[in-house]
CSV table of C-alpha atoms in Angstrom, one decimal:
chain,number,residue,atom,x,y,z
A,1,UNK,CA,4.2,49.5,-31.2
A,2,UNK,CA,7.7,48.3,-30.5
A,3,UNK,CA,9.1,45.1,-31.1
A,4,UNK,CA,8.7,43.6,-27.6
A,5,UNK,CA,5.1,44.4,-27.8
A,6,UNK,CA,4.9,42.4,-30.8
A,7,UNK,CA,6.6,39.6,-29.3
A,8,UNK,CA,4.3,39.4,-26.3
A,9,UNK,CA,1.2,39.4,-28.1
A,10,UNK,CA,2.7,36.5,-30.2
A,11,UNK,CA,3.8,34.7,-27.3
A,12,UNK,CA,-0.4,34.7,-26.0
A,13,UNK,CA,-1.6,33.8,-28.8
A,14,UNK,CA,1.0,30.2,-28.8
A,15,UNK,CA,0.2,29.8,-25.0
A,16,UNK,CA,-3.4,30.5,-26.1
A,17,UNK,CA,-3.5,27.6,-29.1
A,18,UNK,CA,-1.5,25.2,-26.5
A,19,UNK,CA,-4.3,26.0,-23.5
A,20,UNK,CA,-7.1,25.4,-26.3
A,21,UNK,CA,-4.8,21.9,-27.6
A,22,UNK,CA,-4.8,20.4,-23.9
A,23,UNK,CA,-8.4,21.6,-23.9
A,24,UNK,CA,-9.7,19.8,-26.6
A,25,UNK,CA,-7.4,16.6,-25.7
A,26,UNK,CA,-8.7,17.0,-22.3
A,27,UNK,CA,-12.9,16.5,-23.5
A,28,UNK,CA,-11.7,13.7,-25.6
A,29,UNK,CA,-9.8,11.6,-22.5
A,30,UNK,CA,-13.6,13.4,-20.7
A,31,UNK,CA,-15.7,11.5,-23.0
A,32,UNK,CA,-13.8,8.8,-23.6
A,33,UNK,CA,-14.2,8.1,-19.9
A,34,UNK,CA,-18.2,8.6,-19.9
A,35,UNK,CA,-18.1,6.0,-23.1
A,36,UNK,CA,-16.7,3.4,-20.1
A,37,UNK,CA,-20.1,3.7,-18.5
A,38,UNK,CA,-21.9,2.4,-21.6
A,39,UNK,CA,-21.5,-0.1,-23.9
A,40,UNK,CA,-17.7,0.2,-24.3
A,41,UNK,CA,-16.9,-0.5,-20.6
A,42,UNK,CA,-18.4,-3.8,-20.9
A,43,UNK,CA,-16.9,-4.7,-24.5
A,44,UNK,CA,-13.2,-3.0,-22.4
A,45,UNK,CA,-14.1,-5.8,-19.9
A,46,UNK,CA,-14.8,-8.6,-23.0
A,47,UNK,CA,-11.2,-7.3,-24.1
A,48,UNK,CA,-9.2,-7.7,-20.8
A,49,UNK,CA,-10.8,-11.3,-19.9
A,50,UNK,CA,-9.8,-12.5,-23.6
A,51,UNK,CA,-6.4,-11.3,-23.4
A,52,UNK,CA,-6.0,-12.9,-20.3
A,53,UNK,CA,-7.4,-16.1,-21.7
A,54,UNK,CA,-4.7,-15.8,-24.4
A,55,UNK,CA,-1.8,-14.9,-21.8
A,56,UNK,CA,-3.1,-17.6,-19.9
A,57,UNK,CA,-2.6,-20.3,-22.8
A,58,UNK,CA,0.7,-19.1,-23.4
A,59,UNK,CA,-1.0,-16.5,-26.4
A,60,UNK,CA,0.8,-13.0,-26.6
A,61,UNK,CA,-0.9,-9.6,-28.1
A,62,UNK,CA,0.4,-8.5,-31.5
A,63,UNK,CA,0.0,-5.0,-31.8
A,64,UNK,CA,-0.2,-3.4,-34.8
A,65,UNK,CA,-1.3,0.0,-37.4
A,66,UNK,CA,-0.8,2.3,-39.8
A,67,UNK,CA,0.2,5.8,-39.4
A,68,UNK,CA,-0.2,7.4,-35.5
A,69,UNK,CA,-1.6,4.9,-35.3
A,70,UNK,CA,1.0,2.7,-35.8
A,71,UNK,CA,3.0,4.6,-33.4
A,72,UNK,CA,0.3,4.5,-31.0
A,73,UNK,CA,0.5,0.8,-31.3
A,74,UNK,CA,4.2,0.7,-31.0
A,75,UNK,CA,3.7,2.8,-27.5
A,76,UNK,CA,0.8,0.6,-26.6
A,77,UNK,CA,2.7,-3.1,-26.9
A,78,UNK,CA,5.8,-1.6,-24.8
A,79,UNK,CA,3.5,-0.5,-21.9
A,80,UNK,CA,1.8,-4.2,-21.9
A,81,UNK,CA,4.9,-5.8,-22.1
A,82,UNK,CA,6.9,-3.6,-19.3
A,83,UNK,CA,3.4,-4.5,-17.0
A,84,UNK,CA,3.5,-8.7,-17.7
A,85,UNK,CA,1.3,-8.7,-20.4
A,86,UNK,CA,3.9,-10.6,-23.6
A,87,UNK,CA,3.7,-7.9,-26.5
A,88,UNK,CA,4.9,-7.1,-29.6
A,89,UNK,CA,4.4,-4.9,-32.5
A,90,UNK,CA,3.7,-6.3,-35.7
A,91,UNK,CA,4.1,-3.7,-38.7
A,92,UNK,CA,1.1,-4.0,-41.2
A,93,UNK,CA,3.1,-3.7,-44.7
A,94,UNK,CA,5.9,-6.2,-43.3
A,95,UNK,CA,3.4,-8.0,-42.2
A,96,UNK,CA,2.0,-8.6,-45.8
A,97,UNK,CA,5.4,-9.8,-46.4
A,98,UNK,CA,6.2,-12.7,-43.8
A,99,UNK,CA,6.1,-11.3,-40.7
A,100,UNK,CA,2.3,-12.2,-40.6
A,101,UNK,CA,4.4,-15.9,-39.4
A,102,UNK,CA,5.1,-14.3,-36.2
A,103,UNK,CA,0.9,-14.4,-35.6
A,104,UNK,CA,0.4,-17.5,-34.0
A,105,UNK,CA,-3.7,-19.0,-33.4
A,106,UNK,CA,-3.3,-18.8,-30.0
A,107,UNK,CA,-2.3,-15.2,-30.5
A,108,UNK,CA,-4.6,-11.7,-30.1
A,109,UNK,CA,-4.3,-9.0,-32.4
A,110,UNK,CA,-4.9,-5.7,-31.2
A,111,UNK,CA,-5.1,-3.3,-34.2
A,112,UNK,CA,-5.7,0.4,-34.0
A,113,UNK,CA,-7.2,2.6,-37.2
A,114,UNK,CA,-9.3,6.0,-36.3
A,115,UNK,CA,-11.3,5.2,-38.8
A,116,UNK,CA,-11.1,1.4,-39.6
A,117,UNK,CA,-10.1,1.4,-43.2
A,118,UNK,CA,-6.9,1.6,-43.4
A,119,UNK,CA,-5.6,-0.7,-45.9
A,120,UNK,CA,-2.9,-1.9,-44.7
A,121,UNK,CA,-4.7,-3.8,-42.2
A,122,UNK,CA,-6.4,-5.9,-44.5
A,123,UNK,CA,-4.2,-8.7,-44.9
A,124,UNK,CA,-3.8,-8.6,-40.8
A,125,UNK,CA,-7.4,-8.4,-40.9
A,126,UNK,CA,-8.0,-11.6,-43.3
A,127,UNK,CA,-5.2,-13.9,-41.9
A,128,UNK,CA,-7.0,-13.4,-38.3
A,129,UNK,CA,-10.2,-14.5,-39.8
A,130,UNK,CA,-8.9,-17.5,-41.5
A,131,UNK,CA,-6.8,-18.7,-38.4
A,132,UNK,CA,-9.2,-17.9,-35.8
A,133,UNK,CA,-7.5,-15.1,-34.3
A,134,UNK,CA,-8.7,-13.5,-31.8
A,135,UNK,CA,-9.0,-9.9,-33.3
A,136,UNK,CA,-9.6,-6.8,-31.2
A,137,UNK,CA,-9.8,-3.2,-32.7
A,138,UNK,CA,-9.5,0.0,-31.3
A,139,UNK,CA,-11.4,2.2,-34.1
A,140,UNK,CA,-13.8,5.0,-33.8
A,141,UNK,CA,-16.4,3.1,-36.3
A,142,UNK,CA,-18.1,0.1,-35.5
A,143,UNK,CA,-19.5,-0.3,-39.1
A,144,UNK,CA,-15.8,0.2,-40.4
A,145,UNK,CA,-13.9,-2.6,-42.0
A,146,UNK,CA,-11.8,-3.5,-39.2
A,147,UNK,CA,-15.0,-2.7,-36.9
A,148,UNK,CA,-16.9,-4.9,-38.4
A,149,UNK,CA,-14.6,-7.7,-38.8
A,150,UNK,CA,-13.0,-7.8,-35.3
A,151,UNK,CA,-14.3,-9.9,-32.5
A,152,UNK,CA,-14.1,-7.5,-29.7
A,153,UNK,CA,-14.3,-3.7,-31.5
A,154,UNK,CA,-13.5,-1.3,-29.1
A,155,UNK,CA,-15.4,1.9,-30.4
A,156,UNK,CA,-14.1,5.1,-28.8
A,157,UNK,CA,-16.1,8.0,-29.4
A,158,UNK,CA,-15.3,10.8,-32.1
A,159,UNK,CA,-14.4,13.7,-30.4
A,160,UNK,CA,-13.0,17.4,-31.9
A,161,UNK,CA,-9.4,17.4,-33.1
A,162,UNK,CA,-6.8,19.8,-31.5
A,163,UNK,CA,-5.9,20.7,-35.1
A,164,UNK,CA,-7.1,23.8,-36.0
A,165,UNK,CA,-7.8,22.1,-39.8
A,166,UNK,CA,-9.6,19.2,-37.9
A,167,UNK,CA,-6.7,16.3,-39.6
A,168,UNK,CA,-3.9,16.2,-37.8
A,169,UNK,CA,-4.4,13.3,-35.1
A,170,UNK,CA,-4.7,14.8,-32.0
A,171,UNK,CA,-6.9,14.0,-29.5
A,172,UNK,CA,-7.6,10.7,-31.3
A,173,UNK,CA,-4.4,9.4,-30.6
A,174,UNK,CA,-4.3,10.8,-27.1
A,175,UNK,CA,-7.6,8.7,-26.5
A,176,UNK,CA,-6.3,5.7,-28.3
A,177,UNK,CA,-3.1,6.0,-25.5
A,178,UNK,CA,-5.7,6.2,-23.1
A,179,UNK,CA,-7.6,3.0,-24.1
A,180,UNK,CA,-4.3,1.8,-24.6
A,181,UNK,CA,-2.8,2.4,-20.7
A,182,UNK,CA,-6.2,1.4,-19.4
A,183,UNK,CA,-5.9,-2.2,-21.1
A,184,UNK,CA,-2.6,-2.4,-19.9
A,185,UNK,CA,-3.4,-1.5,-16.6
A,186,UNK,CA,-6.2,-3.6,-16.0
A,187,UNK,CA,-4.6,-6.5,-17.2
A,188,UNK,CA,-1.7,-5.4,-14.7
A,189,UNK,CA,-4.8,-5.5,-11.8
A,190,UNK,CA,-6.6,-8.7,-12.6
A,191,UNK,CA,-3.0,-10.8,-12.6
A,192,UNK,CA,-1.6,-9.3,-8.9
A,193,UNK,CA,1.3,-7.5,-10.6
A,194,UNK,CA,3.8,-5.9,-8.0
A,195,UNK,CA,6.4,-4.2,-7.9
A,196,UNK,CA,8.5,-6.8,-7.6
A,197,UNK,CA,7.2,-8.0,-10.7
A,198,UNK,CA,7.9,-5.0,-12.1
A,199,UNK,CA,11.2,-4.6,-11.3
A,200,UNK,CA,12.4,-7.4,-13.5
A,201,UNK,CA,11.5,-5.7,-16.6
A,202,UNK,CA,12.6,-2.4,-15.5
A,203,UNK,CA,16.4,-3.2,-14.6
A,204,UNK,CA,17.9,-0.2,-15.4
A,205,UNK,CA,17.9,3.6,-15.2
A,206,UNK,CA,16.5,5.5,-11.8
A,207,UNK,CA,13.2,3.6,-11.9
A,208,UNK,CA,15.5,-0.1,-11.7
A,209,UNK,CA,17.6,1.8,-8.8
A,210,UNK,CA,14.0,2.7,-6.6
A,211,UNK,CA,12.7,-0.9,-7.2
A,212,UNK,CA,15.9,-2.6,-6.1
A,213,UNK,CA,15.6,-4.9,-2.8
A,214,UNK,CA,17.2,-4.3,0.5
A,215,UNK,CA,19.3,-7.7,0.0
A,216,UNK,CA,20.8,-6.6,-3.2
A,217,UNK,CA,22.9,-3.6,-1.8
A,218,UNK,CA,22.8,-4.6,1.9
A,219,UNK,CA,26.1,-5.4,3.5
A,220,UNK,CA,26.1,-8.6,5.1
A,221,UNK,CA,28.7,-11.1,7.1
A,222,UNK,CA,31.2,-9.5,9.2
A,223,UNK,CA,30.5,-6.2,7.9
A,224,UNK,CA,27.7,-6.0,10.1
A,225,UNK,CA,28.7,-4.4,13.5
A,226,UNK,CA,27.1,-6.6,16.3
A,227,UNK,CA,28.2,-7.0,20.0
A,228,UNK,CA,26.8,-9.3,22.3
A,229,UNK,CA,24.1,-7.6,25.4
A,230,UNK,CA,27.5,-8.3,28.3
A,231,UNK,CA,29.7,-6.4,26.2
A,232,UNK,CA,31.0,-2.9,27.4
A,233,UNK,CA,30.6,0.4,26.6
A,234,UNK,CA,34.5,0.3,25.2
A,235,UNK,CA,33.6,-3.0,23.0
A,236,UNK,CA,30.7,-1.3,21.5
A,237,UNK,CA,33.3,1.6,20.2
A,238,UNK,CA,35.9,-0.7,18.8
A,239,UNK,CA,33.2,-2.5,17.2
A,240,UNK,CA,31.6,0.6,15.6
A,241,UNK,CA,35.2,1.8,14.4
A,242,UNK,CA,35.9,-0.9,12.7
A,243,UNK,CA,32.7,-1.2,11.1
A,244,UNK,CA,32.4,2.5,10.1
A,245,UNK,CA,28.5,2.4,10.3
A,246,UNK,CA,28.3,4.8,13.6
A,247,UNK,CA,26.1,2.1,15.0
A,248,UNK,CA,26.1,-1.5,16.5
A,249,UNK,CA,23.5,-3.6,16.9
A,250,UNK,CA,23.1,-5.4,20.5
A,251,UNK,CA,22.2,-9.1,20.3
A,252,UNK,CA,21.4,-12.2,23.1
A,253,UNK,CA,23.2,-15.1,23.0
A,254,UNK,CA,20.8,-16.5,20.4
A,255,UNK,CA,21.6,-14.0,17.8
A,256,UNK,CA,18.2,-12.1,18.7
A,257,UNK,CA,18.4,-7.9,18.3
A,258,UNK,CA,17.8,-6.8,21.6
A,259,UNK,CA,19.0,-3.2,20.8
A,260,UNK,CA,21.0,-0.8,19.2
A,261,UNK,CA,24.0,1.7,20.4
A,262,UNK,CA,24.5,4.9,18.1
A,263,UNK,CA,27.1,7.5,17.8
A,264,UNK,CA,24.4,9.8,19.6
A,265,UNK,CA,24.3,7.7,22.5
A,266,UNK,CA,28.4,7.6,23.2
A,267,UNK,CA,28.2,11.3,22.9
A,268,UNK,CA,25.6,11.3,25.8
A,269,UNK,CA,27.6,8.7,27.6
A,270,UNK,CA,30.8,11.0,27.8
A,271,UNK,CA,28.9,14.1,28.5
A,272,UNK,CA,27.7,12.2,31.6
A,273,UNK,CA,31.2,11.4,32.6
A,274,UNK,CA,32.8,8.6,30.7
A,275,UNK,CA,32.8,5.4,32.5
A,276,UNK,CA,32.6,1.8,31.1
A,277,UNK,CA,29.2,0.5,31.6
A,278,UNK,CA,27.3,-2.8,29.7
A,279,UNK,CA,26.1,-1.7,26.7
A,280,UNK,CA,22.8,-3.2,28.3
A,281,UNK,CA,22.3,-0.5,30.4
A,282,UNK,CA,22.9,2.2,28.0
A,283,UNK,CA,21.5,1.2,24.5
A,284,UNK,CA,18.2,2.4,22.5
A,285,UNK,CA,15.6,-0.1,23.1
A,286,UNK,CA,13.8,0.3,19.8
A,287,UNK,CA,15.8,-0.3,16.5
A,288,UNK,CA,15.1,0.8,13.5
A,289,UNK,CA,14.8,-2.3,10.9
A,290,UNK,CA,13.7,-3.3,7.6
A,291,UNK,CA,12.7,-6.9,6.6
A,292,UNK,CA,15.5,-8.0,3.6
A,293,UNK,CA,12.9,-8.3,1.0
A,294,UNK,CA,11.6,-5.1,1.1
A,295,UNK,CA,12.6,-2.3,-1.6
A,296,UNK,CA,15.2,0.3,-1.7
A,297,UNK,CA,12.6,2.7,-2.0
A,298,UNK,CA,10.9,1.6,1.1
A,299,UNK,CA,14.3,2.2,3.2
A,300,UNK,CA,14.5,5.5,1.9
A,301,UNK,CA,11.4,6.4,2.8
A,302,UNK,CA,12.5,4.9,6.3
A,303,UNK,CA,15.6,6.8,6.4
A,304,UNK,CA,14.3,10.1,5.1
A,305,UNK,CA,11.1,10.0,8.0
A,306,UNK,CA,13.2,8.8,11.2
A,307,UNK,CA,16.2,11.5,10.1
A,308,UNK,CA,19.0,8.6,10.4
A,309,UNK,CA,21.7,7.3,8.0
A,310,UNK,CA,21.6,3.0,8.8
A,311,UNK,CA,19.0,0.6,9.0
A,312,UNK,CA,19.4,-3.2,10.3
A,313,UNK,CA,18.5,-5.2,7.9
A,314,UNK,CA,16.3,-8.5,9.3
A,315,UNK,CA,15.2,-12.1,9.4
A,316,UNK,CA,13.8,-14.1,12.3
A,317,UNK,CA,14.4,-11.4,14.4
A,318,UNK,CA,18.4,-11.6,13.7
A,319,UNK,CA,20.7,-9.0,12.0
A,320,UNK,CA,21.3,-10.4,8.5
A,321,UNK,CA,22.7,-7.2,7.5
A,322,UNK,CA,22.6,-2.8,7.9
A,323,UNK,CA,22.0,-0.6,4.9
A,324,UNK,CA,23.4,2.8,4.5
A,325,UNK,CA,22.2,6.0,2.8
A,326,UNK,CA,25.1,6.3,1.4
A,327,UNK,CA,24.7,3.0,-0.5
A,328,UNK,CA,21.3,3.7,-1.7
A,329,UNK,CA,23.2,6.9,-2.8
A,330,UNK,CA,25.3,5.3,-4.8
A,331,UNK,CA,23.2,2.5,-6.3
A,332,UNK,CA,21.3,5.7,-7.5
A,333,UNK,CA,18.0,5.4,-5.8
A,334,UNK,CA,18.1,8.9,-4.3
C-alpha cells in the first residue's frame, strides 16, 4: 500500500470523527429543543420576563463562569449586549476580589456551570443571596449547588459529549450557546428591536456598512439633478452633465416628482431624430425611489432587482436627494 493510500484512509477517518462531532452536537441542540416543550420552556419564559423586569428598572445581566464555561459566558453577554439587552461579564475569581462591587441589587446574574459546582461560583453565588439578586443558572443539575440556589435554574438536559473520552466540553457548551442566543433573542423579540436599533451597536465593519441609512450617504442640495416639467429636452442634458448621475428628476412647480428622464431615454430621443421637445412629453412616468429613512441594504436590494445605478431619494413626495451604486460601493455595503 503506497503512501497516498495511506493518506486517504487517514483523511476518512478525520472527516469521519468530524461527521460523528457535528452529529452528536447536533442531538444535543435536538434535545435541547424538545426540553423547551417541557418544563424548561416555561422556566426559559420565567427567565426572559425577569430580565426584562431588570432591564426595565434600569438592572443589567452580569454574566459569569468558570472554565468553557466562562468563555461561554463571555460569548453569551456580547450577544445580549450587541441585541439591547445591557451586559457584562463578570469573572468569578476577580470577582472574589472586588469586582463583585460591579453587582448591583437591581442587577441579574446569569451564571453558567455543566455541572453546578464549580467553586468559583460560590462567592457569586452567596453575595446574590445576601443582596437579593436575582440569580439565574444555566446548569445541567437542578439538585447542584448553583441549581439549587438560583432563582430561575435553567436545567438543560445531559446529552453525549463529542469527545471520544466523554470530558472535553462539547456539545455542552454548544447547547449552553444555544440557551444562550435563544435568551438573547427573545429578549430581542419581546422589546421590538430593529434593525435600526441594531445598527447603533454595530457601527463598523460590513455589517455597520448594510445597516447604514439612505440619508447618511445620499447626496443632497444642488447635487441633485432636477428640472422643472416646461423644461426642454436640451435643459434636461445640461442638467444631467453637470450632475453626472445619468438621470434627472422632473418636478411641478411645487417641487412634486412628476417623473424622471434617463440616459436610456435621450438615446431613444436621438434615434428618433433629435429634436427639442418638453421633457413632459418624453420622460418615464414611474420613478424609481426610496423613502430617506430606509437602509442601505434596502437600496441595494432596489438597485440589484430593477437593473439601474440611481435611486431618488424622498420626502413628501419631493426629491430630497439620489443615491448611487457607486456610493453604496464605496461606503462598503456591496
Amino acid at each position: 500500500m503506497d503512501g497516498r493510500t495511506d493518506l486517504r484512509g487517514e483523511l476518512g477517518d478525520i472527516v469521519a470523527t468530524a461527521r460523528c462531532t457535528v452529529e452528536l452536537e447536533a442531538n444535543g441542540l435536538a434535545a435541547l429543543r424538545e426540553a423547551l416543550d417541557g418544563p424548561l420552556g416555561a422556566q426559559f419564559e420565567r427567565a426572559a420576563a425577569g430580565i426584562r423586569r431588570v432591564q426595565d428598572a434600569g438592572g443589567r445581566v452580569m454574566v459569569t463562569g468558570m472554565g468553557k464555561s466562562g468563555h461561554v459566558g463571555r460569548k453569551i453577554a456580547a450577544t445580549l449586549a450587541s441585541t439591547g439587552t445591557s451586559a457584562y461579564f463578570v469573572h468569578p475569581g476577580e470577582a472574589s476580589h472586588g469586582d463583585l462591587g460591579m453587582i448591583r441589587p437591581e442587577d441579574a446574574v446569569l451564571a453558567l456551570s455543566w455541572s453546578g459546582e464549580a467553586p468559583e461560583l460560590s462567592d457569586i453565588v452567596a453575595y446574590t443571596r445576601r443582596f437579593g439578586v436575582l440569580l439565574i443558572a444555566i446548569t445541567s443539575r437542578a439538585e447542584g449547588t448553583l441549581g439549587a440556589a438560583a432563582d430561575l435554574p435553567l436545567v438543560l438536559p445531559v446529552m453525549p459529549e463529542a469527545c471520544p473520552n466523554g470530558l472535553a466540553p462539547t456539545t455542552s457548551t454548544t447547547m449552553q450557546v444555544a440557551i444562550g442566543d435563544a435568551l438573547a433573542v427573545a429578549l430581542l423579540s419581546m422589546r421590538g428591536f430593529t434593525a435600526s436599533d441594531f445598527r447603533q451597536f454595530h457601527p463598523g465593519g460590513k455589517l455597520g456598512s448594510r445597516l447604514r441609512k439612505v440619508q447618511d450617504l445620499m447626496h443632497s442640495g444642488e447635487a441633485v439633478p432636477v428640472v422643472p416639467d416646461s423644461a426642454t429636452l436640451s435643459e434636461a442634458i445640461m442638467e444631467m452633465t453637470r450632475k453626472h448621475f445619468g438621470v434627472t428628476a422632473v418636478v411641478d412647480r411645487d417641487g412634486i416628482l412628476v417623473g424622471v428622464v434617463t440616459d436610456g431615454d435621450l438615446r431613444r430621443a436621438f434615434a428618433r431624430g433629435f429634436e427639442d421637445e418638453r421633457v413632459i412629453d418624453m420622460m418615464g412616468r414611474s420613478p424609481r425611489v426610496i423613502g430617506r429613512d430606509a437602509m442601505a441594504e434596502e437600496a441595494l436590494a432596489k438597485l440589484q432587482d430593477w437593473k439601474i445605478t440611481s435611486l431618488f431619494v424622498m420626502e413628501d413626495g419631493r426629491p430630497v436627494g439620489i443615491i448611487h451604486l457607486h456610493d453604496l460601493l464605496r461606503a462598503g455595503v456591496i
